[in-house]
mmCIF file of C-alpha atoms and ligand atoms in Angstrom:
data_model
loop_
_atom_site.group_PDB
_atom_site.id
_atom_site.type_symbol
_atom_site.label_atom_id
_atom_site.label_comp_id
_atom_site.label_asym_id
_atom_site.label_seq_id
_atom_site.Cartn_x
_atom_site.Cartn_y
_atom_site.Cartn_z
ATOM 1 C CA MET A 27 -0.052 0.276 -0.082
ATOM 2 C CA LEU A 28 1.244 3.544 -0.976
ATOM 3 C CA LEU A 29 1.087 5.947 1.910
ATOM 4 C CA VAL A 30 1.134 9.675 1.029
ATOM 5 C CA LYS A 31 2.649 11.514 4.187
ATOM 6 C CA ARG A 32 0.966 15.105 3.967
ATOM 7 C CA HIS A 33 3.962 17.571 4.792
ATOM 8 C CA PRO A 34 3.461 19.570 7.819
ATOM 9 C CA VAL A 35 3.662 23.050 6.236
ATOM 10 C CA GLU A 36 0.725 21.684 3.621
ATOM 11 C CA ARG A 37 -1.259 20.814 6.777
ATOM 12 C CA ASP A 38 -0.973 24.286 8.620
ATOM 13 C CA SER A 39 -2.031 26.022 5.356
ATOM 14 C CA ARG A 40 -5.021 23.550 5.044
ATOM 15 C CA ASP A 41 -5.784 24.294 9.012
ATOM 16 C CA SER A 42 -5.645 28.106 8.211
ATOM 17 C CA LEU A 43 -8.108 27.747 5.256
ATOM 18 C CA GLN A 44 -10.442 25.983 7.390
ATOM 19 C CA ILE A 45 -10.211 28.875 9.982
ATOM 20 C CA GLN A 46 -10.464 31.617 7.427
ATOM 21 C CA LEU A 47 -13.700 29.867 6.277
ATOM 22 C CA GLN A 48 -15.346 29.698 9.395
ATOM 23 C CA GLU A 49 -14.479 33.224 10.150
ATOM 24 C CA LEU A 50 -15.590 34.163 6.609
ATOM 25 C CA LYS A 51 -18.988 32.119 7.500
ATOM 26 C CA GLN A 52 -19.559 33.954 10.371
ATOM 27 C CA GLN A 53 -19.326 37.073 8.944
ATOM 28 C CA LEU A 54 -21.285 36.006 6.233
ATOM 29 C CA ARG A 55 -24.272 34.865 8.737
ATOM 30 C CA ALA A 56 -23.594 38.333 10.937
ATOM 31 C CA ARG A 57 -24.272 40.261 7.971
ATOM 32 C CA THR A 58 -27.364 38.566 6.940
ATOM 33 C CA ARG A 59 -29.260 38.939 10.308
ATOM 34 C CA GLU A 60 -28.184 42.840 10.063
ATOM 35 C CA LEU A 61 -29.455 43.116 6.673
ATOM 36 C CA HIS A 62 -32.701 41.145 7.810
ATOM 37 C CA GLN A 63 -32.903 43.545 10.755
ATOM 38 C CA LYS A 64 -32.753 46.437 8.227
ATOM 39 C CA GLU A 65 -35.195 45.236 6.131
ATOM 40 C CA GLU A 66 -38.294 44.752 8.795
ATOM 41 C CA GLU A 67 -37.099 48.255 10.131
ATOM 42 C CA LEU A 68 -37.911 49.340 6.511
ATOM 43 C CA GLN A 69 -40.719 47.643 6.326
ATOM 44 C CA HIS A 70 -42.504 49.046 9.402
ATOM 45 C CA LEU A 71 -41.607 52.483 8.303
ATOM 46 C CA PHE A 72 -43.300 51.955 5.270
ATOM 47 C CA TYR A 73 -46.425 50.551 7.274
ATOM 48 C CA MET A 74 -46.051 53.460 9.920
ATOM 49 C CA ILE A 75 -46.307 56.302 7.120
ATOM 50 C CA SER A 76 -48.880 54.693 5.004
ATOM 51 C CA HIS A 77 -51.231 54.222 8.114
ATOM 52 C CA GLU A 78 -50.555 57.782 9.316
ATOM 53 C CA LEU A 79 -51.292 59.516 6.334
ATOM 54 C CA ARG A 80 -54.390 57.364 5.305
ATOM 55 C CA THR A 81 -56.684 59.292 8.116
ATOM 56 C CA PRO A 82 -55.442 62.864 6.923
ATOM 57 C CA ILE A 83 -56.031 62.295 2.968
ATOM 58 C CA SER A 84 -59.403 60.716 3.997
ATOM 59 C CA ALA A 85 -60.096 64.439 5.386
ATOM 60 C CA ILE A 86 -59.024 66.175 2.583
ATOM 61 C CA ARG A 87 -60.857 64.062 0.010
ATOM 62 C CA GLY A 88 -63.744 64.315 2.292
ATOM 63 C CA PHE A 89 -64.146 68.200 2.493
ATOM 64 C CA THR A 90 -63.224 68.539 -0.684
ATOM 65 C CA SER A 91 -65.491 66.657 -2.232
ATOM 66 C CA ILE A 92 -68.097 68.671 -0.073
ATOM 67 C CA LEU A 93 -67.168 71.810 -1.392
ATOM 68 C CA LEU A 94 -67.339 70.614 -4.729
ATOM 69 C CA GLU A 95 -70.583 69.211 -4.161
ATOM 70 C CA ASP A 96 -71.863 72.484 -3.199
ATOM 71 C CA GLY A 97 -69.728 74.056 -6.096
ATOM 72 C CA SER A 98 -72.449 75.929 -8.279
ATOM 73 C CA GLU A 99 -71.760 79.056 -5.935
ATOM 74 C CA LEU A 100 -67.993 78.853 -6.058
ATOM 75 C CA PRO A 101 -66.223 81.138 -8.683
ATOM 76 C CA ALA A 102 -64.564 79.240 -11.603
ATOM 77 C CA GLU A 103 -61.092 79.918 -10.258
ATOM 78 C CA SER A 104 -61.799 78.204 -6.712
ATOM 79 C CA ALA A 105 -63.408 74.990 -8.497
ATOM 80 C CA ASP A 106 -60.356 74.912 -10.494
ATOM 81 C CA TYR A 107 -58.123 74.877 -7.520
ATOM 82 C CA LEU A 108 -60.441 72.384 -5.557
ATOM 83 C CA GLN A 109 -60.187 69.964 -9.127
ATOM 84 C CA ARG A 110 -56.335 70.050 -8.807
ATOM 85 C CA ILE A 111 -56.393 69.274 -4.836
ATOM 86 C CA HIS A 112 -58.356 66.570 -5.517
ATOM 87 C CA LYS A 113 -56.178 65.416 -8.341
ATOM 88 C CA ASN A 114 -53.486 65.808 -5.688
ATOM 89 C CA VAL A 115 -55.170 63.831 -3.278
ATOM 90 C CA ASP A 116 -55.590 60.561 -5.583
ATOM 91 C CA ARG A 117 -51.215 60.780 -5.836
ATOM 92 C CA LEU A 118 -51.158 60.854 -2.436
ATOM 93 C CA GLU A 119 -53.729 57.900 -2.001
ATOM 94 C CA LYS A 120 -51.597 55.818 -4.469
ATOM 95 C CA ILE A 121 -48.512 56.413 -2.360
ATOM 96 C CA VAL A 122 -50.046 55.328 0.591
ATOM 97 C CA ASN A 123 -51.291 52.024 -0.865
ATOM 98 C CA ASP A 124 -47.830 51.550 -2.473
ATOM 99 C CA LEU A 125 -46.278 52.000 0.424
ATOM 100 C CA GLY A 126 -48.584 49.752 2.414
ATOM 101 C CA LEU A 127 -47.611 47.138 -0.416
ATOM 102 C CA LEU A 128 -44.156 47.298 0.362
ATOM 103 C CA SER A 129 -44.960 47.207 3.970
ATOM 104 C CA ARG A 130 -46.235 43.566 3.184
ATOM 105 C CA LEU A 131 -43.933 42.337 0.760
ATOM 106 C CA ASN A 132 -42.250 39.733 2.285
ATOM 107 C CA ILE A 133 -40.779 37.584 -0.289
ATOM 108 C CA ASN A 134 -38.884 34.222 1.112
ATOM 109 C CA GLU A 135 -37.986 30.636 -1.234
ATOM 110 C CA ASN A 136 -40.563 28.890 0.933
ATOM 111 C CA LEU A 137 -43.369 30.630 -1.454
ATOM 112 C CA PHE A 138 -42.068 29.772 -4.715
ATOM 113 C CA GLU A 139 -43.713 27.518 -7.069
ATOM 114 C CA VAL A 140 -43.826 26.835 -10.790
ATOM 115 C CA ILE A 141 -45.955 29.481 -12.690
ATOM 116 C CA ASN A 142 -47.647 29.128 -15.892
ATOM 117 C CA LEU A 143 -47.021 32.644 -17.060
ATOM 118 C CA GLN A 144 -49.372 32.570 -20.511
ATOM 119 C CA GLU A 145 -52.265 32.166 -17.447
ATOM 120 C CA LEU A 146 -50.988 34.390 -15.105
ATOM 121 C CA ILE A 147 -50.658 37.187 -18.149
ATOM 122 C CA SER A 148 -54.069 36.137 -19.309
ATOM 123 C CA ASP A 149 -55.451 36.916 -15.876
ATOM 124 C CA ILE A 150 -53.820 40.100 -15.707
ATOM 125 C CA LEU A 151 -55.170 41.038 -19.150
ATOM 126 C CA ILE A 152 -58.658 39.973 -18.435
ATOM 127 C CA GLY A 153 -58.515 41.991 -14.945
ATOM 128 C CA SER A 154 -57.237 45.178 -17.126
ATOM 129 C CA TYR A 155 -59.816 44.705 -19.544
ATOM 130 C CA ASP A 156 -60.946 48.227 -19.386
ATOM 131 C CA HIS A 157 -57.562 49.942 -19.851
ATOM 132 C CA ILE A 158 -56.776 47.763 -23.163
ATOM 133 C CA ARG A 159 -60.278 48.531 -24.596
ATOM 134 C CA SER A 160 -59.662 52.396 -24.216
ATOM 135 C CA GLY A 161 -56.259 52.087 -25.206
ATOM 136 C CA GLN A 162 -56.575 50.104 -28.420
ATOM 137 C CA VAL A 163 -54.086 47.687 -27.134
ATOM 138 C CA THR A 164 -52.351 44.644 -28.961
ATOM 139 C CA VAL A 165 -50.538 42.251 -26.305
ATOM 140 C CA SER A 166 -48.158 39.503 -28.028
ATOM 141 C CA ILE A 167 -47.178 36.434 -25.785
ATOM 142 C CA GLN A 168 -44.625 34.232 -27.080
ATOM 143 C CA PRO A 169 -46.356 31.053 -27.543
ATOM 144 C CA ASP A 170 -43.989 28.830 -25.606
ATOM 145 C CA LEU A 171 -42.925 31.425 -22.812
ATOM 146 C CA PRO A 172 -41.052 28.967 -20.213
ATOM 147 C CA PRO A 173 -42.699 28.680 -16.676
ATOM 148 C CA ALA A 174 -41.082 31.128 -14.143
ATOM 149 C CA TYR A 175 -40.553 29.636 -10.595
ATOM 150 C CA GLY A 176 -41.374 32.240 -8.280
ATOM 151 C CA TYR A 177 -44.150 33.974 -5.629
ATOM 152 C CA ARG A 178 -47.183 34.108 -7.667
ATOM 153 C CA GLU A 179 -48.157 37.025 -6.469
ATOM 154 C CA GLY A 180 -44.984 39.051 -6.809
ATOM 155 C CA LEU A 181 -44.637 38.329 -10.588
ATOM 156 C CA HIS A 182 -48.459 39.114 -11.159
ATOM 157 C CA HIS A 183 -47.571 42.562 -10.042
ATOM 158 C CA VAL A 184 -44.174 42.615 -11.892
ATOM 159 C CA PHE A 185 -46.045 41.793 -15.214
ATOM 160 C CA SER A 186 -49.073 44.049 -14.621
ATOM 161 C CA ASN A 187 -47.189 46.812 -13.761
ATOM 162 C CA LEU A 188 -44.934 46.640 -16.514
ATOM 163 C CA ILE A 189 -48.119 46.269 -18.853
ATOM 164 C CA LEU A 190 -50.016 48.931 -17.178
ATOM 165 C CA ASN A 191 -47.068 51.167 -17.715
ATOM 166 C CA ALA A 192 -46.672 50.321 -21.597
ATOM 167 C CA ILE A 193 -50.433 51.483 -21.905
ATOM 168 C CA LYS A 194 -49.814 54.456 -19.667
ATOM 169 C CA TYR A 195 -46.880 55.595 -21.488
ATOM 170 C CA ARG A 196 -48.015 54.997 -25.043
ATOM 171 C CA LYS A 197 -47.672 57.666 -27.767
ATOM 172 C CA ARG A 198 -51.285 59.334 -28.258
ATOM 173 C CA ALA A 199 -53.166 58.604 -31.330
ATOM 174 C CA GLN A 200 -51.319 54.984 -32.126
ATOM 175 C CA PRO A 201 -52.064 51.772 -31.144
ATOM 176 C CA VAL A 202 -50.207 50.085 -28.370
ATOM 177 C CA GLN A 203 -48.315 46.962 -29.103
ATOM 178 C CA ILE A 204 -46.704 44.909 -26.419
ATOM 179 C CA ASP A 205 -44.596 42.006 -26.730
ATOM 180 C CA ILE A 206 -43.861 39.778 -23.945
ATOM 181 C CA GLY A 207 -41.388 36.975 -24.402
ATOM 182 C CA CYS A 208 -37.871 35.472 -23.169
ATOM 183 C CA LEU A 209 -34.275 34.562 -23.915
ATOM 184 C CA GLN A 210 -32.756 32.052 -21.925
ATOM 185 C CA ASP A 211 -28.990 30.746 -21.171
ATOM 186 C CA GLU A 212 -27.688 27.919 -18.969
ATOM 187 C CA PHE A 213 -28.609 28.960 -15.789
ATOM 188 C CA PHE A 214 -31.152 32.349 -16.145
ATOM 189 C CA LEU A 215 -34.281 33.358 -18.332
ATOM 190 C CA LYS A 216 -34.389 36.818 -19.264
ATOM 191 C CA TYR A 217 -38.062 37.462 -19.273
ATOM 192 C CA TYR A 218 -38.876 40.934 -21.362
ATOM 193 C CA VAL A 219 -42.179 43.445 -21.883
ATOM 194 C CA ARG A 220 -41.647 45.438 -24.746
ATOM 195 C CA ASP A 221 -43.714 48.697 -25.822
ATOM 196 C CA ASN A 222 -43.907 50.937 -28.575
ATOM 197 C CA GLY A 223 -44.715 53.896 -26.264
ATOM 198 C CA ILE A 224 -42.717 57.294 -25.908
ATOM 199 C CA GLY A 225 -39.327 55.631 -24.403
ATOM 200 C CA ILE A 226 -37.457 57.206 -21.723
ATOM 201 C CA PRO A 227 -34.635 59.887 -21.953
ATOM 202 C CA SER A 228 -31.445 58.095 -21.320
ATOM 203 C CA ALA A 229 -30.383 60.267 -18.104
ATOM 204 C CA TYR A 230 -33.077 58.168 -16.328
ATOM 205 C CA ARG A 231 -32.939 54.734 -17.507
ATOM 206 C CA LYS A 232 -31.445 53.733 -14.423
ATOM 207 C CA SER A 233 -33.053 55.957 -11.804
ATOM 208 C CA ILE A 234 -36.663 55.176 -12.608
ATOM 209 C CA PHE A 235 -36.038 52.039 -10.626
ATOM 210 C CA ASP A 236 -35.627 54.074 -7.204
ATOM 211 C CA MET A 237 -38.318 55.756 -5.073
ATOM 212 C CA PHE A 238 -39.978 58.549 -6.545
ATOM 213 C CA VAL A 239 -38.388 58.933 -9.690
ATOM 214 C CA ARG A 240 -40.519 59.721 -12.616
ATOM 215 C CA ALA A 241 -39.135 60.649 -15.954
ATOM 216 C CA GLY A 242 -40.677 63.448 -16.557
ATOM 217 C CA ASN A 243 -41.611 62.021 -20.272
ATOM 218 C CA VAL A 244 -45.406 62.791 -19.948
ATOM 219 C CA LYS A 245 -46.905 65.412 -18.036
ATOM 220 C CA LYS A 246 -50.702 64.557 -17.290
ATOM 221 C CA VAL A 247 -50.428 60.460 -15.748
ATOM 222 C CA ASN A 248 -50.869 60.046 -12.745
ATOM 223 C CA GLY A 249 -48.864 57.475 -10.669
ATOM 224 C CA SER A 250 -46.968 57.452 -7.531
ATOM 225 C CA GLY A 251 -43.346 56.459 -8.818
ATOM 226 C CA LEU A 252 -43.230 53.678 -6.716
ATOM 227 C CA GLY A 253 -44.178 51.123 -9.351
ATOM 228 C CA LEU A 254 -40.899 50.304 -10.936
ATOM 229 C CA TYR A 255 -38.964 50.583 -7.467
ATOM 230 C CA ILE A 256 -41.715 48.071 -5.995
ATOM 231 C CA VAL A 257 -40.842 45.547 -9.197
ATOM 232 C CA ARG A 258 -36.990 46.009 -9.038
ATOM 233 C CA ARG A 259 -37.431 44.930 -5.284
ATOM 234 C CA ILE A 260 -39.508 41.963 -6.198
ATOM 235 C CA ILE A 261 -37.277 40.955 -8.479
ATOM 236 C CA GLN A 262 -34.342 41.190 -6.050
ATOM 237 C CA ALA A 263 -36.175 38.894 -3.815
ATOM 238 C CA HIS A 264 -36.059 36.013 -6.534
ATOM 239 C CA GLY A 265 -32.312 36.813 -6.782
ATOM 240 C CA GLY A 266 -32.567 38.175 -10.623
ATOM 241 C CA GLU A 267 -32.072 41.913 -11.783
ATOM 242 C CA ILE A 268 -34.056 44.073 -13.814
ATOM 243 C CA TRP A 269 -33.042 47.049 -16.430
ATOM 244 C CA VAL A 270 -34.517 48.775 -19.118
ATOM 245 C CA GLU A 271 -33.649 49.590 -22.968
ATOM 246 C CA SER A 272 -35.328 52.528 -24.614
ATOM 247 C CA ARG A 273 -35.446 55.228 -27.261
ATOM 248 C CA VAL A 274 -37.253 58.350 -26.783
ATOM 249 C CA GLY A 275 -40.066 58.123 -29.180
ATOM 250 C CA ARG A 276 -39.713 54.651 -30.319
ATOM 251 C CA GLY A 277 -40.619 52.806 -27.401
ATOM 252 C CA SER A 278 -39.167 50.628 -24.324
ATOM 253 C CA THR A 279 -38.020 46.987 -23.364
ATOM 254 C CA PHE A 280 -37.719 46.212 -19.861
ATOM 255 C CA TYR A 281 -35.870 43.141 -19.438
ATOM 256 C CA PHE A 282 -35.420 40.881 -16.140
ATOM 257 C CA THR A 283 -33.741 37.990 -14.952
ATOM 258 C CA LEU A 284 -35.299 34.777 -12.803
ATOM 259 C CA ALA A 285 -33.417 31.747 -12.189
ATOM 260 C CA LYS A 286 -34.362 28.613 -14.440
ATOM 261 C CA VAL A 287 -37.230 26.472 -12.460
ATOM 262 C CA PRO A 288 -34.944 23.819 -10.376
HETATM 263 P P1 ADP B 327 -45.587 55.941 -12.306
HETATM 264 O O1 ADP B 327 -46.148 55.870 -10.815
HETATM 265 O O2 ADP B 327 -44.906 57.276 -12.322
HETATM 266 O O3 ADP B 327 -45.616 55.226 -13.251
HETATM 267 P P2 ADP B 327 -43.162 54.269 -12.122
HETATM 268 O O4 ADP B 327 -42.294 53.583 -11.138
HETATM 269 O O5 ADP B 327 -44.024 52.743 -12.637
HETATM 270 O O6 ADP B 327 -44.068 55.186 -11.527
HETATM 271 O O7 ADP B 327 -42.562 54.504 -13.094
HETATM 272 C C1 ADP B 327 -41.278 55.413 -13.317
HETATM 273 C C2 ADP B 327 -41.254 56.366 -14.284
HETATM 274 O O8 ADP B 327 -40.680 55.925 -15.300
HETATM 275 C C3 ADP B 327 -42.681 57.048 -14.795
HETATM 276 O O9 ADP B 327 -43.076 57.931 -14.124
HETATM 277 C C4 ADP B 327 -42.208 57.072 -16.156
HETATM 278 O O10 ADP B 327 -42.242 58.535 -16.349
HETATM 279 C C5 ADP B 327 -40.750 56.010 -16.950
HETATM 280 N N1 ADP B 327 -41.881 54.812 -17.213
HETATM 281 C C6 ADP B 327 -42.213 54.018 -16.858
HETATM 282 N N2 ADP B 327 -42.794 52.610 -17.699
HETATM 283 C C7 ADP B 327 -42.339 53.338 -18.848
HETATM 284 C C8 ADP B 327 -42.944 52.800 -20.134
HETATM 285 N N3 ADP B 327 -42.947 51.829 -20.684
HETATM 286 N N4 ADP B 327 -42.558 53.998 -21.203
HETATM 287 C C9 ADP B 327 -42.185 54.853 -20.896
HETATM 288 N N5 ADP B 327 -41.881 55.516 -19.771
HETATM 289 C C10 ADP B 327 -41.973 54.681 -18.518
#
């Protein structure tokens, strides 16, 4: 029998590598705990803000509604101001609802399942029928769109947000065309939602995924500026990434990656 005697120097360096590895693992565990704690604090903050803002917002809505209902005696200018207050209250309400949603967003792998995306997107389109009918919208879905592995409610939110944005930020007087598909390599699925809308100026293509950033590419569209921030958080919770490629006046393509179904 051949006995290989390990050199003492070799053994020492293996031991010290083991120690380093243990230390790194400990650091990683501590960092993960810290991150979870920060995440919980942030979600609590979102909850508190949305909770505290609900009452004053509904009071403003209530009183302006009363004034508008008795509006016959109001000067035209005052009625106009009241209408504007109402519109801003709509936006505040959307922000509060989105912050509430963020406070409940708690995605972990125990919630993951295989999702038939054809069905999921069909549900979204049926649910958004009013938007689709009013905007002359065609949605083309790649026939063999691969299933995703993830949190159903989260991915429903992602696709619905991207589709509704494609309709919201459309070019006036032109039918909306939305294409949904997937490119894949060995490890990842890269889904895309492409539109023929107004496009996004290059200065905003990264920051639109941050909180409250609106690209200013259209004036009168209501929104919270939180939609894509929520979408990015959902994708990141799946271990994926999201980005956009766009040409002003030509349209935008939102891409996001998800790991393949294990
Ligand atoms: P909002 O509530 O303002 O729609 P989002 O976070 O969903 O917030 O989007 C951020 C900004 O990105 C929007 O205000 C808009 O300027 C721009 N945007 C998002 N989607 C599109 C799109 N499909 N085409 C053009 N611009 C878009």
